[in-house]
Amino acid sequence: MNIQRVITPRERIGKVPDKLFLFRSCTGSMEYPGTENGIKEVLKILGVEVVMDPDQTCCSGYILTCSGYKPEPALAVTARNLGLVEQRYDGLDVYAFCNGCFGYLSELTHILNQSQSYKDMSNQLVGQWGYHYQGKARIFHVQELYYQLIEKIREKVVHPLTGLRVASHYGCHYLAQQYGILDDGDLPTFHEEIIEALGGTPVFYKERRMCCGYAVGRGFTHKESVVQPHLARKFDSAKEEGVELMTTVCPGCNVALDREQIKLAERGFGPYDIPVIDLGQLIGLALGVPVWKLGFNANTIPVDGILSKLGLGKGD
Amino acid sequence: MPREKDRDWDDNLYSKIDHYNLVENLEQCLQCGKCTGNCPVAAITPSYNPRVIVNDILAGSSVRLLDSEEIWRCFWCANCYRLCPVDIHYPLLMMQLRYMALENGYGLKYVLPINKFTFRALEKGLTFVPGKRGVEKIMRLRTSIGVEPWPQVSEKAIREYRAIFEQTGAKAWMENIQNMTEKPVRFSYLEGRMANEYTKGNNTPGTDRQSAG
């Protein structure tokens, strides 16, 4: 094989961009709108310009992987979204802030780039509106940018998270792209390093790498038989370590981990009351983004305790 | 469990399942079992065993696979893919196996609740748009944090998104499975394996958690 199989993060990620294309996440803009807004505010403070486009649609990977439809529309939608970025914003890298968008975009572009016939099929279909996907657009996750800017983040901390025990949830669809992600998929630590840079105490709990359980619609169909016992194991191990706050980098994981805690208690697990927020929102808090802009009202498990510990109120 | 007959076995099962050539290297499977050892679903449902499912696909045991309840339990967390020594993309195999089951009328109840959201996505260009009250709640939330009330998705985007689904035949496929008759699924892999509390009919969460922990 002549194709290089393992791409080191240094080769893949390169230098910090001045301007990036932020890929809209459906859940991140509807269920937890504070996630999208928080990331934009954080990137503004860090001096990175963000571009979004109203012509971009859903990545269409989630329901594909639920076997809701065959791969053709998802491949065409990917070619359309990325063709649009290539044509309108030449040279900009695509940054997703949802593990779903990141994972499915990486997977689907891999299929498009490896198979000429799928690429031709998709380009023929989206060509009728003038799009053409060449395979140039590169896909990254926003958390990779945070890690690259970790020194800048450390300098700009306004409200250090002193004494706050924060646990991280990386999410499977980021770590599963094992070739060319920022960290080792088996034992990643870069979230913990970011939390440390914000002044908090990172907590390593036993089921740290464990899936949120909602990955493929099993929250709709196997909630009681599979997802809830599975999540209870995760939360039990987090509770044992005295976790005060959990951070995710995927609005989808956020839905599962945040919304499900009350239902777990109803079924006799727990009880748990661990607030779950996005890593971008946590960085936003530490960098002094106004709290009302981070949209914590969307959370089921209230974040008020954490805010008062940091000396902040919801209206700040 | 009914005995399997000769005609239930199909030597070309793998190539039929991997219709889209997304896996390609299943025959390289070493049967090492790393996938099963790291599977969060196997930890809860012991009769679900990715290694055995791969073995059965290669052997061609179509009947046991298609009406199996186990194939619907995979989360797609892709831990198996990450750990696989020969990089078999088991989740993509599962996705295509489920198409086959659906087209034979099995497991419709596991896809139709999700398809409801796809049809709504064709009107909005976003997946998981809730009902009317949910939309009002989102608009309130978004207004309170100082952004426009609804994510900016243009009419053009929605029109093209819908057209992609119509022209690839995906919409017709989804409507077709809505009108199919559902056939029951069952646990196919109980025989000769350890069964856990759920399959014995004991559904109390406490006991299951103790055995899992």
CSV table of N, CA and C in Angstrom, one decimal, chain A residues 11-80:
chain,number,residue,atom,x,y,z
A,11,GLU,N,1.0,16.4,11.6
A,11,GLU,CA,0.9,16.5,10.1
A,11,GLU,C,-0.5,17.0,9.7
A,12,ARG,N,-1.5,16.4,10.5
A,12,ARG,CA,-2.9,16.7,10.1
A,12,ARG,C,-3.3,18.0,10.5
A,13,ILE,N,-3.0,18.4,11.7
A,13,ILE,CA,-3.7,19.6,12.2
A,13,ILE,C,-2.9,20.9,11.9
A,14,GLY,N,-1.6,20.9,11.9
A,14,GLY,CA,-0.9,22.1,11.5
A,14,GLY,C,-1.1,23.3,12.3
A,15,LYS,N,-1.1,24.5,11.7
A,15,LYS,CA,-1.1,25.7,12.5
A,15,LYS,C,-2.6,26.2,12.7
A,16,VAL,N,-2.7,27.1,13.7
A,16,VAL,CA,-4.0,27.6,14.1
A,16,VAL,C,-4.6,28.5,13.0
A,17,PRO,N,-5.8,28.3,12.5
A,17,PRO,CA,-6.3,29.1,11.5
A,17,PRO,C,-6.8,30.5,12.0
A,18,ASP,N,-6.8,31.5,11.2
A,18,ASP,CA,-7.3,32.8,11.6
A,18,ASP,C,-8.8,32.8,11.4
A,19,LYS,N,-9.3,32.0,10.5
A,19,LYS,CA,-10.7,32.0,10.1
A,19,LYS,C,-11.1,30.6,9.8
A,20,LEU,N,-12.3,30.2,10.3
A,20,LEU,CA,-12.7,28.8,10.0
A,20,LEU,C,-14.2,28.7,9.7
A,21,PHE,N,-14.6,27.6,9.1
A,21,PHE,CA,-16.0,27.4,8.8
A,21,PHE,C,-16.6,26.6,9.9
A,22,LEU,N,-17.6,27.1,10.6
A,22,LEU,CA,-18.2,26.3,11.7
A,22,LEU,C,-19.4,25.6,11.2
A,23,PHE,N,-19.3,24.3,11.3
A,23,PHE,CA,-20.4,23.4,10.7
A,23,PHE,C,-21.6,23.4,11.7
A,24,ARG,N,-22.7,23.9,11.3
A,24,ARG,CA,-23.9,24.0,12.2
A,24,ARG,C,-24.3,22.6,12.7
A,25,SER,N,-24.5,22.4,14.0
A,25,SER,CA,-25.0,21.1,14.5
A,25,SER,C,-26.5,21.3,14.8
A,26,CYS,N,-27.3,20.3,14.4
A,26,CYS,CA,-28.8,20.5,14.6
A,26,CYS,C,-29.1,20.5,16.1
A,27,THR,N,-28.6,19.6,16.9
A,27,THR,CA,-28.8,19.5,18.3
A,27,THR,C,-28.2,20.7,19.0
A,28,GLY,N,-27.0,21.1,18.6
A,28,GLY,CA,-26.3,22.2,19.2
A,28,GLY,C,-26.9,23.5,19.0
A,29,SER,N,-27.7,23.6,17.9
A,29,SER,CA,-28.4,24.9,17.7
A,29,SER,C,-29.8,24.9,18.2
A,30,MET,N,-30.4,23.8,18.4
A,30,MET,CA,-31.8,23.7,18.9
A,30,MET,C,-31.9,23.3,20.3
A,31,GLU,N,-31.4,22.1,20.7
A,31,GLU,CA,-31.6,21.6,22.0
A,31,GLU,C,-30.8,22.4,23.1
A,32,TYR,N,-29.5,22.7,22.7
A,32,TYR,CA,-28.7,23.5,23.6
A,32,TYR,C,-28.1,24.6,22.8
A,33,PRO,N,-28.9,25.7,22.5
A,33,PRO,CA,-28.4,26.8,21.7
A,33,PRO,C,-27.2,27.5,22.3
A,34,GLY,N,-27.0,27.3,23.7
A,34,GLY,CA,-25.9,28.0,24.3
A,34,GLY,C,-24.6,27.4,23.9
A,35,THR,N,-24.6,26.1,23.4
A,35,THR,CA,-23.3,25.5,23.0
A,35,THR,C,-22.8,26.3,21.8
A,36,GLU,N,-23.6,26.5,20.8
A,36,GLU,CA,-23.1,27.2,19.5
A,36,GLU,C,-22.7,28.6,19.9
A,37,ASN,N,-23.6,29.3,20.7
A,37,ASN,CA,-23.3,30.7,21.0
A,37,ASN,C,-22.0,30.8,21.9
A,38,GLY,N,-21.8,29.8,22.8
A,38,GLY,CA,-20.7,29.8,23.7
A,38,GLY,C,-19.4,29.6,22.9
A,39,ILE,N,-19.4,28.7,21.9
A,39,ILE,CA,-18.2,28.4,21.1
A,39,ILE,C,-17.9,29.7,20.3
A,40,LYS,N,-18.9,30.3,19.7
A,40,LYS,CA,-18.6,31.6,19.0
A,40,LYS,C,-18.0,32.6,19.8
A,41,GLU,N,-18.5,32.8,21.1
A,41,GLU,CA,-18.0,33.8,22.0
A,41,GLU,C,-16.5,33.5,22.4
A,42,VAL,N,-16.3,32.2,22.6
A,42,VAL,CA,-14.9,31.8,23.0
A,42,VAL,C,-14.0,32.0,21.9
A,43,LEU,N,-14.4,31.6,20.7
A,43,LEU,CA,-13.5,31.8,19.5
A,43,LEU,C,-13.2,33.3,19.3
A,44,LYS,N,-14.2,34.1,19.6
A,44,LYS,CA,-14.1,35.6,19.4
A,44,LYS,C,-13.0,36.1,20.4
A,45,ILE,N,-13.0,35.6,21.6
A,45,ILE,CA,-12.0,36.0,22.6
A,45,ILE,C,-10.6,35.5,22.2
A,46,LEU,N,-10.6,34.3,21.6
A,46,LEU,CA,-9.3,33.7,21.2
A,46,LEU,C,-8.8,34.3,19.9
A,47,GLY,N,-9.6,35.2,19.2
A,47,GLY,CA,-9.2,35.8,18.0
A,47,GLY,C,-9.3,35.0,16.8
A,48,VAL,N,-10.2,34.1,16.7
A,48,VAL,CA,-10.4,33.3,15.5
A,48,VAL,C,-11.8,33.7,14.9
A,49,GLU,N,-11.7,34.0,13.6
A,49,GLU,CA,-13.0,34.4,13.0
A,49,GLU,C,-13.8,33.2,12.6
A,50,VAL,N,-15.1,33.3,12.8
A,50,VAL,CA,-16.0,32.2,12.5
A,50,VAL,C,-16.9,32.5,11.4
A,51,VAL,N,-17.1,31.6,10.4
A,51,VAL,CA,-18.0,31.8,9.3
A,51,VAL,C,-19.0,30.7,9.3
A,52,MET,N,-20.3,31.0,9.2
A,52,MET,CA,-21.3,30.0,9.0
A,52,MET,C,-22.1,30.3,7.8
A,53,ASP,N,-22.8,29.3,7.2
A,53,ASP,CA,-23.6,29.6,6.0
A,53,ASP,C,-25.0,29.0,6.1
A,54,PRO,N,-26.0,29.9,5.8
A,54,PRO,CA,-27.4,29.4,5.9
A,54,PRO,C,-27.7,28.3,4.9
A,55,ASP,N,-26.9,28.1,3.9
A,55,ASP,CA,-27.2,27.1,2.9
A,55,ASP,C,-26.7,25.7,3.3
A,56,GLN,N,-26.0,25.6,4.5
A,56,GLN,CA,-25.5,24.3,5.0
A,56,GLN,C,-26.7,23.6,5.7
A,57,THR,N,-26.9,22.3,5.4
A,57,THR,CA,-27.9,21.6,6.0
A,57,THR,C,-27.3,20.6,7.1
A,58,CYS,N,-28.2,19.8,7.6
A,58,CYS,CA,-27.8,18.7,8.5
A,58,CYS,C,-26.8,17.8,7.8
A,59,CYS,N,-25.9,17.2,8.6
A,59,CYS,CA,-24.9,16.3,8.0
A,59,CYS,C,-25.5,15.0,7.6
A,60,SER,N,-26.7,14.7,8.1
A,60,SER,CA,-27.4,13.5,7.7
A,60,SER,C,-26.7,12.2,8.0
A,61,GLY,N,-25.8,12.1,8.9
A,61,GLY,CA,-25.2,10.9,9.3
A,61,GLY,C,-26.0,10.1,10.3
A,62,TYR,N,-26.6,10.8,11.2
A,62,TYR,CA,-27.2,10.1,12.4
A,62,TYR,C,-28.3,9.1,11.9
A,63,ILE,N,-29.2,9.6,11.1
A,63,ILE,CA,-30.3,8.7,10.8
A,63,ILE,C,-29.8,7.6,9.8
A,64,LEU,N,-28.8,8.0,9.0
A,64,LEU,CA,-28.2,6.9,8.2
A,64,LEU,C,-27.7,5.8,9.0
A,65,THR,N,-27.0,6.1,10.1
A,65,THR,CA,-26.4,5.0,10.9
A,65,THR,C,-27.5,4.3,11.7
A,66,CYS,N,-28.7,4.9,11.9
A,66,CYS,CA,-29.8,4.2,12.4
A,66,CYS,C,-30.5,3.3,11.4
A,67,SER,N,-29.9,3.2,10.2
A,67,SER,CA,-30.5,2.5,9.1
A,67,SER,C,-31.8,3.1,8.6
A,68,GLY,N,-32.0,4.4,8.9
A,68,GLY,CA,-33.2,5.1,8.5
A,68,GLY,C,-33.3,5.3,7.0
A,69,TYR,N,-32.2,5.4,6.3
A,69,TYR,CA,-32.2,5.4,4.8
A,69,TYR,C,-30.9,4.9,4.3
A,70,LYS,N,-30.8,4.7,3.0
A,70,LYS,CA,-29.6,4.1,2.4
A,70,LYS,C,-28.5,5.1,2.3
A,71,PRO,N,-27.2,4.8,2.0
A,71,PRO,CA,-26.1,5.7,2.0
A,71,PRO,C,-26.2,6.8,1.0
A,72,GLU,N,-26.9,6.6,-0.2
A,72,GLU,CA,-26.8,7.6,-1.3
A,72,GLU,C,-27.1,9.0,-0.8
A,73,PRO,N,-28.3,9.3,-0.2
A,73,PRO,CA,-28.6,10.7,0.2
A,73,PRO,C,-27.5,11.3,1.1
A,74,ALA,N,-27.0,10.5,2.1
A,74,ALA,CA,-26.1,11.0,3.0
A,74,ALA,C,-24.8,11.4,2.3
A,75,LEU,N,-24.3,10.6,1.3
A,75,LEU,CA,-23.1,10.9,0.6
A,75,LEU,C,-23.3,12.2,-0.3
A,76,ALA,N,-24.5,12.3,-0.9
A,76,ALA,CA,-24.8,13.5,-1.7
A,76,ALA,C,-24.9,14.7,-0.8
A,77,VAL,N,-25.5,14.6,0.4
A,77,VAL,CA,-25.6,15.8,1.3
A,77,VAL,C,-24.2,16.2,1.7
A,78,THR,N,-23.4,15.2,2.0
A,78,THR,CA,-22.0,15.6,2.4
A,78,THR,C,-21.3,16.3,1.2
A,79,ALA,N,-21.4,15.7,0.0
A,79,ALA,CA,-20.8,16.4,-1.1
A,79,ALA,C,-21.3,17.8,-1.3
A,80,ARG,N,-22.6,18.0,-1.1
A,80,ARG,CA,-23.2,19.3,-1.2
A,80,ARG,C,-22.7,20.3,-0.2
